[in-house]
Coordinates of C-alpha atoms in Angstrom, one line a residue:
Chain A
M9 CA -15.1 17.1 22.5
T10 CA -11.6 16.2 23.7
T11 CA -9.3 14.2 21.6
T12 CA -8.1 11.1 23.4
H13 CA -6.9 9.0 20.5
A14 CA -3.4 7.5 20.8
H15 CA -2.2 9.1 17.6
A16 CA -3.7 12.5 17.8
K17 CA -0.3 14.1 17.0
V18 CA 1.2 12.3 14.1
S19 CA 3.4 14.2 11.6
P20 CA 2.5 14.4 7.9
D21 CA 6.2 14.7 7.1
A22 CA 6.4 11.4 5.3
Y23 CA 4.1 12.9 2.6
L24 CA 5.8 16.3 2.3
P25 CA 8.6 16.7 -0.3
M26 CA 11.8 18.6 0.3
M27 CA 13.1 20.6 -2.6
G28 CA 16.2 19.4 -4.4
K29 CA 18.0 21.8 -6.7
V30 CA 19.2 20.4 -10.0
V31 CA 22.9 21.3 -10.3
E32 CA 23.8 19.1 -13.3
V33 CA 21.9 17.5 -16.1
R34 CA 23.4 15.2 -18.7
E35 CA 21.8 13.4 -21.5
M36 CA 22.8 9.8 -21.1
T37 CA 20.9 8.2 -23.9
A38 CA 18.1 9.3 -26.2
R39 CA 15.6 8.4 -23.4
E40 CA 17.6 8.7 -20.1
N41 CA 18.9 11.8 -18.4
Y42 CA 21.3 11.9 -15.5
F43 CA 20.6 14.5 -12.8
R44 CA 22.7 15.6 -9.9
L45 CA 20.8 17.4 -7.2
E46 CA 21.7 19.4 -4.1
L47 CA 19.3 18.6 -1.2
P48 CA 18.6 20.9 1.8
R49 CA 20.2 18.1 4.0
P50 CA 22.0 14.8 3.5
L51 CA 19.7 12.1 2.4
G52 CA 21.4 9.5 4.7
H53 CA 20.4 6.6 2.4
R54 CA 21.6 3.0 2.0
P55 CA 22.5 1.5 -1.4
G56 CA 19.4 0.2 -3.1
Q57 CA 16.9 2.6 -1.5
F58 CA 14.6 4.8 -3.6
V59 CA 13.1 8.3 -3.4
M60 CA 9.7 9.6 -4.5
V61 CA 10.5 12.3 -7.1
S62 CA 7.9 15.0 -8.0
V63 CA 7.4 18.2 -9.9
L64 CA 4.7 20.0 -7.9
G65 CA 1.5 20.2 -9.9
I66 CA 2.6 17.5 -12.3
G67 CA 3.0 14.3 -10.2
E68 CA 5.2 12.0 -8.4
A69 CA 7.0 8.7 -9.1
P70 CA 9.4 6.3 -7.4
I71 CA 13.0 6.7 -8.7
S72 CA 16.1 4.7 -7.7
I73 CA 18.9 6.5 -5.9
S74 CA 21.9 6.1 -8.1
N75 CA 24.8 7.3 -5.9
G76 CA 26.4 5.5 -3.1
P77 CA 25.9 6.6 0.6
T78 CA 27.3 10.0 1.2
T79 CA 27.5 12.6 4.0
T80 CA 27.0 15.4 1.5
N81 CA 23.7 16.8 0.3
T82 CA 24.2 15.2 -3.2
L83 CA 21.5 13.0 -4.8
E84 CA 22.1 11.4 -8.2
L85 CA 19.3 10.1 -10.4
V86 CA 18.8 8.7 -13.9
I87 CA 15.3 9.1 -15.2
R88 CA 13.9 7.5 -18.3
R89 CA 11.2 9.4 -20.2
A90 CA 8.2 7.0 -19.9
G91 CA 5.2 9.2 -19.1
R92 CA 3.9 12.7 -18.4
L93 CA 5.9 13.3 -15.2
T94 CA 9.2 11.9 -16.5
Q95 CA 8.8 14.0 -19.7
V96 CA 8.6 17.1 -17.5
L97 CA 11.5 16.0 -15.4
S98 CA 13.6 15.4 -18.5
E99 CA 13.1 19.1 -19.4
L100 CA 14.5 20.4 -16.1
K101 CA 17.6 22.6 -16.2
P102 CA 20.2 23.4 -13.6
G103 CA 18.6 25.7 -11.0
D104 CA 15.2 24.0 -11.3
L105 CA 13.7 22.2 -8.3
M106 CA 12.5 18.6 -7.8
G107 CA 10.4 17.4 -4.9
I108 CA 12.1 14.6 -3.1
R109 CA 10.6 12.3 -0.4
G110 CA 12.5 9.5 1.2
P111 CA 14.7 7.6 1.3
F112 CA 12.4 4.5 1.3
G113 CA 12.8 0.8 1.3
S114 CA 15.2 -1.7 2.7
G115 CA 18.3 -1.3 0.6
F116 CA 21.5 -3.3 0.9
D117 CA 23.4 -3.8 4.2
M118 CA 27.1 -3.4 3.3
S119 CA 28.1 -5.9 5.9
W120 CA 26.5 -8.7 3.8
F121 CA 29.3 -8.3 1.3
D122 CA 32.3 -8.4 3.7
G123 CA 34.8 -11.1 2.6
K124 CA 32.5 -12.3 -0.2
E125 CA 33.2 -12.7 -3.9
I126 CA 30.6 -10.5 -5.5
L127 CA 28.7 -10.9 -8.7
I128 CA 26.5 -8.1 -9.9
V129 CA 24.1 -8.5 -12.8
A130 CA 22.6 -5.4 -14.3
G131 CA 20.1 -5.3 -17.1
G132 CA 19.3 -2.0 -18.8
L133 CA 18.1 0.5 -16.2
G134 CA 19.1 -2.0 -13.5
L135 CA 22.5 -0.4 -13.5
V136 CA 21.1 2.8 -12.1
P137 CA 20.2 1.6 -8.6
L138 CA 23.1 -0.9 -8.6
R139 CA 25.6 2.0 -9.1
S140 CA 24.6 3.0 -5.5
L141 CA 26.0 -0.3 -4.4
I142 CA 28.9 -0.5 -6.8
Q143 CA 30.3 2.8 -5.7
P144 CA 30.9 1.8 -2.1
L145 CA 32.1 -1.6 -3.1
V146 CA 34.7 -0.1 -5.4
A147 CA 35.7 2.4 -2.7
N148 CA 36.3 -0.5 -0.3
A149 CA 37.5 -3.0 -2.8
D150 CA 40.2 -4.4 -0.5
K151 CA 37.4 -5.9 1.7
Y152 CA 36.3 -8.3 -1.2
P153 CA 38.2 -11.0 -2.9
S154 CA 36.6 -10.2 -6.2
I155 CA 33.9 -8.1 -7.8
T156 CA 32.4 -9.1 -11.2
L157 CA 29.9 -6.9 -13.0
L158 CA 27.8 -8.1 -15.9
S159 CA 26.1 -5.1 -17.5
G160 CA 23.8 -5.7 -20.4
C161 CA 21.6 -3.5 -22.5
R162 CA 19.7 -3.7 -25.7
N163 CA 22.2 -1.9 -28.0
P164 CA 25.3 0.3 -27.8
A165 CA 23.2 3.5 -27.8
E166 CA 21.4 2.5 -24.7
E167 CA 24.5 1.9 -22.5
L168 CA 24.3 3.8 -19.2
Y169 CA 27.2 5.3 -17.3
R170 CA 29.4 4.7 -20.3
E171 CA 32.6 6.4 -19.0
E172 CA 32.2 5.3 -15.4
V173 CA 31.7 1.6 -16.3
R174 CA 35.0 1.8 -18.4
E175 CA 36.7 3.4 -15.4
W176 CA 35.5 0.6 -13.2
S177 CA 36.9 -2.0 -15.6
K178 CA 40.4 -0.5 -15.1
H179 CA 40.2 -1.3 -11.4
P180 CA 42.4 -4.2 -10.5
K181 CA 39.7 -5.8 -8.3
L182 CA 36.9 -5.4 -10.8
R183 CA 36.0 -7.6 -13.7
V184 CA 33.5 -5.9 -16.0
I185 CA 31.7 -7.7 -18.8
R186 CA 29.6 -5.3 -20.9
L187 CA 27.1 -6.9 -23.3
V188 CA 24.5 -5.7 -25.8
D189 CA 21.7 -7.9 -27.1
G190 CA 22.7 -6.7 -30.6
T191 CA 25.0 -4.0 -32.0
E192 CA 22.4 -2.8 -34.5
N193 CA 25.3 -1.8 -36.8
M194 CA 26.7 0.6 -34.2
P195 CA 30.3 0.5 -33.0
W196 CA 30.7 -1.6 -29.9
D197 CA 33.8 -2.6 -27.8
G198 CA 32.1 -5.1 -25.6
E199 CA 30.5 -8.5 -26.0
V200 CA 27.3 -9.4 -27.9
G201 CA 24.7 -11.6 -26.1
L202 CA 22.3 -11.7 -23.3
V203 CA 23.4 -10.7 -19.9
T204 CA 23.0 -14.4 -18.8
A205 CA 25.5 -15.6 -21.4
P206 CA 28.8 -15.2 -19.4
I207 CA 27.4 -16.9 -16.3
P208 CA 28.3 -20.5 -17.2
K209 CA 32.0 -19.5 -17.6
L210 CA 32.2 -17.6 -14.3
D211 CA 33.9 -19.1 -11.2
I212 CA 31.0 -19.0 -8.8
K213 CA 31.7 -20.6 -5.4
P214 CA 28.4 -21.6 -3.6
D215 CA 29.9 -20.9 -0.2
R216 CA 31.6 -17.6 -0.9
T217 CA 29.8 -15.9 -3.7
I218 CA 27.0 -13.4 -3.3
A219 CA 25.0 -12.3 -6.4
V220 CA 23.0 -9.1 -6.8
L221 CA 20.5 -8.7 -9.7
C222 CA 18.6 -5.8 -11.0
G223 CA 16.9 -5.5 -14.4
P224 CA 13.7 -5.8 -16.4
P225 CA 11.2 -8.3 -15.0
V226 CA 12.0 -10.9 -17.7
M227 CA 15.7 -11.0 -16.7
Y228 CA 15.6 -12.4 -13.2
K229 CA 14.3 -15.9 -14.1
F230 CA 17.0 -16.5 -16.6
V231 CA 19.9 -15.3 -14.5
I232 CA 18.6 -17.4 -11.6
I233 CA 18.5 -20.5 -13.8
G234 CA 22.2 -19.8 -14.6
L235 CA 23.0 -19.3 -10.9
N236 CA 21.1 -22.5 -10.0
Q237 CA 23.4 -24.5 -12.3
K238 CA 26.3 -23.1 -10.2
N239 CA 24.5 -24.2 -7.0
L240 CA 24.5 -20.8 -5.5
P241 CA 22.1 -20.8 -2.5
H242 CA 19.0 -18.7 -2.9
D243 CA 19.7 -16.7 0.3
R244 CA 22.9 -15.4 -1.3
I245 CA 21.1 -14.1 -4.3
F246 CA 19.7 -10.5 -3.9
V247 CA 17.1 -9.1 -6.2
D248 CA 16.2 -5.5 -6.5
L249 CA 12.6 -5.3 -7.7
E250 CA 10.5 -2.6 -9.2
R251 CA 6.9 -1.7 -8.5
R252 CA 4.9 1.6 -9.0
M253 CA 4.8 2.9 -5.5
K254 CA 2.6 5.8 -4.7
C255 CA 3.4 6.4 -1.0
G256 CA 6.6 4.7 0.0
V257 CA 5.3 3.9 3.5
G258 CA 3.4 0.7 3.0
K259 CA -0.1 2.1 2.7
C260 CA -1.1 2.7 -0.9
G261 CA -1.2 -1.0 -1.9
H262 CA 0.4 -0.7 -5.3
C263 CA 3.7 -2.4 -4.5
Q264 CA 2.2 -5.4 -2.7
I265 CA 3.7 -8.7 -4.0
N266 CA 1.5 -11.3 -2.5
D267 CA 1.8 -10.5 1.2
V268 CA 5.0 -8.4 1.2
Y269 CA 5.3 -4.7 0.5
C270 CA 8.0 -3.9 -2.0
C271 CA 8.4 -0.3 -0.6
Q272 CA 9.2 -1.5 2.9
D273 CA 10.1 -5.1 2.9
G274 CA 12.0 -4.5 -0.3
P275 CA 12.8 -3.4 -3.0
V276 CA 15.9 -5.4 -2.2
F277 CA 15.1 -9.0 -1.2
R278 CA 17.0 -12.2 -0.8
F279 CA 15.7 -14.5 -3.5
S280 CA 14.9 -17.1 -0.7
E281 CA 12.5 -14.6 0.8
I282 CA 10.4 -14.2 -2.3
E283 CA 10.9 -17.3 -4.4
H284 CA 7.6 -18.7 -3.0
L285 CA 5.7 -15.6 -4.1
P286 CA 4.2 -16.2 -7.5
E287 CA 3.8 -12.4 -8.2
A288 CA 7.4 -11.5 -7.5
L289 CA 9.0 -12.3 -10.8
L290 CA 7.7 -13.2 -14.2
Chain B
M21 CA -19.7 2.7 36.1
S22 CA -20.7 3.7 32.6
E23 CA -23.6 1.5 31.8
F24 CA -27.1 2.9 31.6
L25 CA -30.6 1.5 30.9
T26 CA -32.9 3.7 29.0
T27 CA -35.5 3.5 26.2
V28 CA -35.1 3.6 22.5
S29 CA -36.9 6.9 22.3
S30 CA -34.6 8.4 25.0
A31 CA -31.5 7.2 23.2
V32 CA -32.8 8.7 19.9
A33 CA -33.5 12.0 21.8
W34 CA -29.9 11.9 23.1
I35 CA -28.5 11.5 19.6
K36 CA -30.7 14.3 18.3
G37 CA -29.4 16.5 21.1
L38 CA -25.8 15.7 20.1
A39 CA -26.8 16.4 16.5
G40 CA -27.9 19.9 17.5
R41 CA -24.5 20.7 19.0
H42 CA -22.0 18.8 16.9
E43 CA -21.5 17.6 13.3
L44 CA -23.1 14.2 13.5
F45 CA -23.5 11.7 10.8
F46 CA -26.2 9.0 10.8
P47 CA -27.4 6.5 8.3
L48 CA -30.3 8.3 6.6
K49 CA -32.5 7.4 3.6
H50 CA -30.7 8.0 0.3
G51 CA -33.0 7.6 -2.7
S52 CA -35.7 5.0 -2.6
A53 CA -33.9 1.9 -1.2
N54 CA -30.5 2.9 0.1
Y55 CA -29.0 4.6 3.1
S56 CA -25.9 6.8 3.5
F57 CA -24.1 8.4 6.4
Q58 CA -25.3 12.0 6.1
P59 CA -25.0 15.0 8.4
A60 CA -28.0 14.8 10.7
G61 CA -29.7 17.8 12.4
P62 CA -31.9 17.6 15.5
S63 CA -34.9 17.0 13.2
A64 CA -33.4 14.2 11.2
D65 CA -35.0 10.8 10.9
I66 CA -32.9 9.1 13.6
Q67 CA -34.2 5.5 14.0
F68 CA -32.7 2.0 14.1
E69 CA -35.5 -0.2 12.9
K70 CA -35.2 0.4 9.1
Y71 CA -31.7 0.0 7.9
R72 CA -29.6 -1.7 5.2
P73 CA -25.8 -1.1 5.0
T74 CA -25.0 2.3 3.7
I75 CA -23.6 2.4 0.1
V76 CA -20.3 3.6 1.5
P77 CA -19.1 2.6 4.9
P78 CA -18.6 5.2 7.7
V79 CA -14.9 4.6 7.9
K80 CA -14.6 6.5 4.6
K81 CA -15.4 9.7 6.6
M82 CA -11.7 9.2 7.7
L83 CA -10.6 8.2 4.3
P84 CA -12.4 10.5 1.8
A85 CA -12.5 9.7 -1.9
R86 CA -10.3 12.8 -2.5
D87 CA -8.0 13.7 0.4
T88 CA -5.7 16.7 -0.1
L89 CA -2.3 16.0 1.4
F90 CA -0.9 19.5 0.9
T91 CA -1.3 22.7 -1.0
F92 CA 1.6 24.5 -2.5
V93 CA 2.4 28.0 -3.8
K94 CA 5.4 28.8 -5.8
S95 CA 7.2 32.2 -5.3
P96 CA 8.3 34.2 -8.4
S97 CA 11.7 32.5 -8.1
G98 CA 10.0 29.0 -8.2
E99 CA 10.6 28.2 -4.5
P100 CA 7.4 26.5 -3.3
T101 CA 5.8 26.8 0.1
V102 CA 4.2 23.4 1.0
T103 CA 1.3 23.4 3.5
P104 CA -0.1 20.1 4.8
T105 CA -3.9 20.1 5.1
L106 CA -5.0 18.1 8.1
D107 CA -8.7 17.8 8.8
T108 CA -9.2 18.2 12.6
A109 CA -12.9 19.1 12.5
P110 CA -14.7 17.2 15.4
R111 CA -17.5 14.9 14.2
I112 CA -19.6 12.1 15.6
L113 CA -20.5 8.9 13.6
A114 CA -23.7 7.5 15.1
G115 CA -25.6 4.4 14.3
V116 CA -22.4 2.5 13.3
R117 CA -23.2 -1.2 13.0
P118 CA -20.7 -3.8 14.3
C119 CA -19.4 -4.7 10.8
D120 CA -18.6 -1.1 10.2
L121 CA -17.2 -0.6 13.7
K122 CA -14.8 -3.5 12.9
G123 CA -14.0 -1.8 9.6
I124 CA -13.0 1.4 11.6
H125 CA -11.0 -0.7 14.0
L126 CA -9.1 -2.5 11.2
M127 CA -8.3 0.9 9.5
D128 CA -7.1 2.1 12.9
T129 CA -4.7 -0.8 12.9
I130 CA -3.5 -0.2 9.4
F131 CA -3.0 3.5 9.6
E132 CA -1.3 3.4 13.0
N133 CA 1.1 0.7 11.9
G134 CA 4.7 1.6 10.8
V135 CA 4.8 5.1 9.5
A136 CA 1.5 6.3 11.1
D137 CA -0.7 8.2 8.8
A138 CA -1.2 11.8 10.0
Y139 CA -4.2 12.4 7.7
Y140 CA -6.2 9.4 9.0
A141 CA -5.0 10.1 12.6
A142 CA -6.1 13.7 12.5
R143 CA -9.7 12.8 11.6
R144 CA -9.8 9.7 13.8
A145 CA -8.7 11.6 16.9
N146 CA -11.5 14.0 16.4
T147 CA -14.2 11.4 15.6
A148 CA -16.5 9.9 18.2
V149 CA -18.3 6.7 17.4
I150 CA -21.7 5.7 18.7
A151 CA -22.2 2.1 17.7
Y152 CA -25.4 0.1 17.6
A153 CA -25.5 -3.7 18.2
C154 CA -27.7 -5.3 15.6
P155 CA -30.5 -7.4 17.0
K156 CA -31.2 -9.0 13.6
P157 CA -29.5 -9.2 10.2
C158 CA -29.8 -6.0 8.2
D159 CA -30.5 -7.8 4.9
D160 CA -30.1 -11.1 3.2
R161 CA -26.5 -10.4 2.1
A162 CA -25.0 -9.9 5.5
F163 CA -22.6 -12.4 6.9
C164 CA -21.1 -10.5 9.8
H165 CA -21.5 -13.4 12.2
A166 CA -19.7 -15.8 9.9
V167 CA -16.5 -13.6 9.9
D168 CA -16.7 -12.7 13.7
S169 CA -17.6 -9.1 13.4
L170 CA -21.1 -9.2 14.8
D171 CA -19.9 -8.8 18.4
H172 CA -17.0 -6.4 17.7
R173 CA -16.7 -3.6 20.2
A174 CA -13.2 -2.0 19.9
G175 CA -13.2 1.4 18.4
A176 CA -16.5 2.5 19.7
D177 CA -16.9 5.3 22.3
V178 CA -20.5 4.4 23.1
I179 CA -22.4 1.2 22.3
L180 CA -26.2 1.0 22.2
T181 CA -27.7 -2.5 22.6
P182 CA -31.4 -2.9 22.0
L183 CA -33.0 -5.1 24.6
K184 CA -36.4 -6.7 25.1
G185 CA -39.4 -4.4 24.5
D186 CA -38.4 -0.8 24.3
D187 CA -35.3 -1.0 26.5
M188 CA -31.9 0.2 25.3
L189 CA -28.6 -0.5 27.1
V190 CA -26.1 2.4 26.7
E191 CA -22.4 1.7 27.5
A192 CA -19.7 4.3 27.4
L193 CA -16.4 2.6 26.6
T194 CA -14.1 5.7 26.5
D195 CA -13.6 9.1 28.0
K196 CA -15.0 10.5 24.8
G197 CA -18.1 8.4 25.3
R198 CA -18.5 9.4 28.9
E199 CA -18.2 13.0 27.8
M200 CA -21.0 12.6 25.3
L201 CA -23.2 11.2 28.0
A202 CA -22.3 13.8 30.6
G203 CA -25.4 15.6 31.9
V204 CA -27.8 12.9 30.4
D205 CA -29.9 11.5 33.2
F206 CA -30.1 7.9 32.0
P207 CA -30.7 5.4 34.9
K208 CA -27.6 3.4 35.8
C209 CA -27.7 -0.3 34.8
A210 CA -26.3 -2.7 37.4
D211 CA -26.7 -5.9 35.4
A212 CA -25.4 -4.9 32.0
A213 CA -23.4 -8.1 31.4
A214 CA -26.5 -10.3 32.0
R215 CA -28.6 -8.1 29.8
K216 CA -26.0 -8.3 27.0
V217 CA -26.1 -12.1 27.2
G218 CA -29.9 -11.9 26.9
A219 CA -29.7 -9.7 23.9
V220 CA -27.3 -12.2 22.2
A221 CA -29.6 -15.1 23.1
A222 CA -32.6 -13.2 21.6
R223 CA -30.9 -12.9 18.2
P224 CA -32.1 -15.1 15.4
E225 CA -30.0 -18.2 14.6
P226 CA -28.4 -18.4 12.1
F227 CA -27.6 -14.7 12.0
G228 CA -27.0 -13.8 8.4
R229 CA -25.4 -16.0 5.9
A230 CA -23.0 -18.8 6.8
L231 CA -19.5 -19.5 5.6
G232 CA -19.4 -23.3 5.9
A233 CA -16.0 -23.1 7.6
K234 CA -14.4 -21.4 10.5
V235 CA -13.1 -18.0 9.4
S236 CA -9.9 -18.7 11.4
A237 CA -9.2 -21.7 9.1
L238 CA -9.4 -19.6 5.9
P239 CA -5.8 -18.4 5.6
A240 CA -4.5 -22.0 5.5
V241 CA -7.3 -23.0 3.1
I242 CA -6.8 -20.1 0.7
K243 CA -3.0 -20.5 0.7
K244 CA -3.5 -23.9 -1.1
Q245 CA -5.7 -22.5 -3.8
W246 CA -3.3 -20.4 -5.8
K247 CA -3.9 -22.3 -9.0
S248 CA -7.6 -23.1 -8.4
D249 CA -9.9 -22.6 -11.3
L250 CA -12.4 -21.0 -8.9
W251 CA -10.6 -17.6 -9.5
D252 CA -11.5 -17.8 -13.2
K253 CA -15.0 -19.1 -12.4
H254 CA -15.7 -16.2 -10.1
T255 CA -14.5 -13.5 -12.5
E256 CA -16.1 -14.7 -15.7
R257 CA -18.7 -12.0 -15.3
C258 CA -16.3 -9.4 -13.7
F259 CA -16.1 -6.0 -15.4
S260 CA -13.0 -5.0 -13.5
C261 CA -14.8 -1.9 -12.5
G262 CA -13.5 -1.7 -8.9
S263 CA -16.9 -1.1 -7.3
C264 CA -16.3 -3.9 -4.8
N265 CA -13.1 -2.0 -3.6
L266 CA -14.7 1.4 -3.4
V267 CA -17.5 0.3 -1.1
C268 CA -15.4 -2.0 1.1
P269 CA -14.8 -0.9 4.7
T270 CA -11.3 -2.5 4.6
C271 CA -10.1 -1.3 1.2
Y272 CA -7.7 1.6 1.6
C273 CA -5.5 1.6 -1.4
F274 CA -4.9 4.9 -3.0
D275 CA -3.5 6.8 -5.9
V276 CA -1.7 10.1 -5.6
Q277 CA -2.2 12.9 -8.1
D278 CA -1.1 16.5 -8.4
D279 CA -3.3 19.4 -9.6
L280 CA -2.1 22.7 -10.8
N281 CA -4.4 25.7 -10.4
L282 CA -5.1 28.0 -13.4
D283 CA -2.5 30.5 -12.1
T284 CA 0.1 27.7 -12.7
T285 CA 2.0 28.7 -9.6
S286 CA -0.2 27.0 -7.0
G287 CA -2.0 23.7 -6.6
H288 CA -2.4 20.7 -4.4
R289 CA -1.5 17.0 -4.1
T290 CA -4.4 14.7 -3.5
R291 CA -4.7 11.0 -2.7
T292 CA -7.7 9.4 -4.3
W293 CA -9.3 6.0 -3.8
D294 CA -7.8 3.3 -6.0
A295 CA -8.9 -0.3 -6.6
C296 CA -6.8 -3.4 -7.0
M297 CA -9.5 -4.8 -9.3
L298 CA -8.8 -2.1 -11.9
P299 CA -6.7 -3.5 -14.8
E300 CA -3.7 -1.1 -14.4
F301 CA -3.4 -1.3 -10.6
A302 CA -0.2 -3.5 -10.6
A303 CA 1.3 -2.2 -13.8
V304 CA 4.9 -0.8 -13.7
A305 CA 6.5 1.9 -15.7
G306 CA 8.1 -0.5 -18.3
G307 CA 4.6 -1.6 -19.2
H308 CA 4.6 -5.0 -17.4
N309 CA 1.5 -5.8 -15.4
F310 CA 1.9 -8.1 -12.5
R311 CA -1.8 -9.0 -12.3
P312 CA -2.8 -8.8 -15.9
N313 CA -6.2 -10.6 -15.7
A314 CA -9.3 -10.2 -13.6
A315 CA -8.8 -13.7 -12.0
A316 CA -5.4 -12.7 -10.7
R317 CA -6.8 -9.4 -9.3
Q318 CA -9.8 -11.2 -7.7
R319 CA -7.4 -13.7 -6.1
H320 CA -5.4 -10.8 -4.7
R321 CA -8.5 -9.1 -3.3
V322 CA -9.7 -12.2 -1.6
K323 CA -6.3 -13.1 -0.3
R324 CA -5.9 -9.6 1.2
K325 CA -9.2 -9.9 3.0
F326 CA -8.8 -13.5 4.3
E327 CA -5.1 -14.3 4.3
Y328 CA -2.5 -11.6 3.8
L329 CA -3.7 -8.9 6.2
T330 CA -5.1 -11.4 8.6
E331 CA -1.6 -13.0 9.0
R332 CA 0.2 -9.7 9.1
F333 CA -1.9 -7.9 11.6
H334 CA -3.5 -10.7 13.7
E335 CA -6.9 -8.9 13.9
G336 CA -9.0 -11.7 12.3
A337 CA -10.4 -11.5 8.8
F338 CA -10.1 -8.2 7.0
C339 CA -13.6 -8.8 5.6
T340 CA -16.3 -7.6 8.0
G341 CA -19.2 -9.4 6.4
C342 CA -21.1 -6.3 5.6
G343 CA -22.0 -7.7 2.1
R344 CA -21.5 -4.4 0.3
C345 CA -19.2 -5.7 -2.4
G346 CA -21.8 -8.3 -3.5
R347 CA -24.6 -5.8 -3.1
Q348 CA -22.9 -3.2 -5.3
C349 CA -21.4 -5.6 -7.9
T350 CA -22.9 -5.0 -11.3
A351 CA -22.4 -8.7 -12.1
G352 CA -23.5 -9.9 -8.7
I353 CA -20.2 -11.4 -7.8
D354 CA -20.1 -12.0 -4.0
I355 CA -17.0 -12.5 -2.0
L356 CA -18.8 -14.9 0.4
D357 CA -19.7 -17.2 -2.6
I358 CA -16.0 -17.2 -3.6
V359 CA -14.8 -18.0 -0.1
K360 CA -17.4 -20.7 0.4
D361 CA -16.4 -22.4 -2.8
L362 CA -12.7 -22.2 -1.8
A363 CA -13.6 -23.7 1.6
S364 CA -15.7 -26.5 0.1
A365 CA -13.1 -27.3 -2.5
E366 CA -10.6 -27.8 0.3
V367 CA -13.0 -30.3 1.9
E368 CA -13.4 -32.2 -1.3
S369 CA -9.7 -32.4 -2.0

C-alpha cells in the first residue's frame, strides 16, 4: 500500500533527548543541588522556559531553566531531591550526562519589561526559574526605573543562590528583601515573615509596575491579594506555574489547567489569562 | 467515479482477500460476549450482522498501551546512542464503525496539531481504514447519533453502506481506498447519493440513546456547571480506576517511563496509557494535587469531551457516543447520564 497521509514524514526529535555534560555541581541546601551543564549546542531559550531532564533508564521530569538567555552552550539547573529520578540526578558528578529536551513553554518576553518598574516575588524554589529572568534584567538594568525582589524561604538553611542574591542587593538599581518564615535558631541577616509581608509598604504604581510571581501553589493567592490592594491590573501580574509535564508538547494531558496547557500556553501566564480558571491556583 | 454496488457476501470476500495479503484487523469474537479488533486471516469470521463495540477502540492500534519512543545503548564511556522506534508496518483496520471512525479522525486532529507526533503519524500513514455505516444501533448503550458521529466519514479510505436486501454500497474516498479496490470487479454505482439517502431513511428512529439537548449547545451548558452537585452525584460510586479513560476512543493522555535492561547499559523509554480519573494524575512534585477528589476528575473528563477540546479544535464533541465508558465502568457510571443531567439542570435553572 502507498502512504498518502499528510504527515507521513514527521520527525520524532521532540521526544529525543540531547546529552548535556555536567561540568559543575554544587550543593546549595540539604535538598537542592545546582548543576551547570555543557550542551552540544546553545539551547536558545527565553527566561521562564523549562526543559525535560532525564537519566536514561531512570526517568524524566520537567525542570526550570535557571540561567538567563545565552548564546553559549551553558544550561544551569537547580534540582530538589523529591523522588527516584531527582535522587539519581543529585548523585551525578562532573563528566556525567543528563538527557535534555526542550526548551519548552512560553517564557517571558523581555520587551514586556521595558520602561517598567519591576516587582519580582519568589517563594522557595520559585527563585530558580526567576533567576533566568533576573539575570537579563540586571544585565540591562538601565532600561528599568526600578527592580524589587522579594525572596522568601522557609528558614535560613533553605535559602537558594545565597551569594548571588547578596551580589544583586549591592546593585544600585536593585532592591532585594530576603525573608524567612522563621529563623529556627539559625543566624539570619534578612527579615522574618512571609513573602507577602513587605507588599503593603512597597511603592507600586498601577500604571507602571509589572509583577512576576513564582512559588509554591499556596503563595500566589496571598501575593495577589496584596497586589489587589495596590490596584495593580491583573494583566500586569505574571505567574509562573508548575505542573508535572510528561511530554512538553501539549499531548500528554498532565499539565492541563481547565482548557489551557501549561507546557505550551504557559508556564508563564498573565494572571488575567488564568484568573477565571478554577484549577490554576489554590 | 469510485462508487460501486455489490453484495454483502462479495464485500466480505473482498475483505477476506485483503486479509490474505495484508495485516488486517477486524472486530472478531473475544470471549463469550465481547468483540476486539484482532488480526484476521482469509478464514476469519468476517461479518457485520453480529457486533457490539469492541472493548478497546481501533484507534488504539495507532496509540498502543505501551509505545516505545526510543531505545538506547550506552558505550563504555557512558555516551548513549539513542534510536527512535517508529512503527511503519502497513495495516488495514476493517469493519470500523462511524463512532470509531470519528475517534480516529479526532486523534488525527490532536496528533497533527502543533508539534506533530511522529509515532502516531508513522502508524497512521501506514494504516488504511475500511469503515462500515451502521444500519442499526449496535447495542442499548450507543448514543452516536446524539453526538453527531453516526454519519461521520472523514478518515476512512473505503466506506461500506449496507442497503436494502443484500446490497452493499462501496465507496472509495482516497487513493489508498481506490488502491485496495483495484482489480475488484464490483459493478459501478451511478446513484450512490440517492442510495445513501435511502439507507439513512431506513434506519430506526430514534437511533440509539438521546441526549435531550443539542450537542452543539453543551459547551455553553457545561461551562455554567462548575459548582454543580451533579459532579459529586455522578462520582459517589466511582472507584477512580480509570477504565473509562482506557477504553475511550478520544482519551490519549500518557505517562512516560524509562526501563533499564539487565545489562544496565541499554534500555528504552516508553509512553504508556494514563488516565485523568486516576487519583495522582494532576499531582505535582511538591505533593499538591490539583484535582484531589473523584468529582473534580470526573468534571475534568466530561469537560474535555464536551467543552475544552470541542472549543479548541472545532471538530464537534470529543465524545463519539460509542458507550464504551459506561459499558466498562465497574460502577455503571455512564457519561451520557452525566451530560443529560447537566443539560436538564440547565433547563430547570
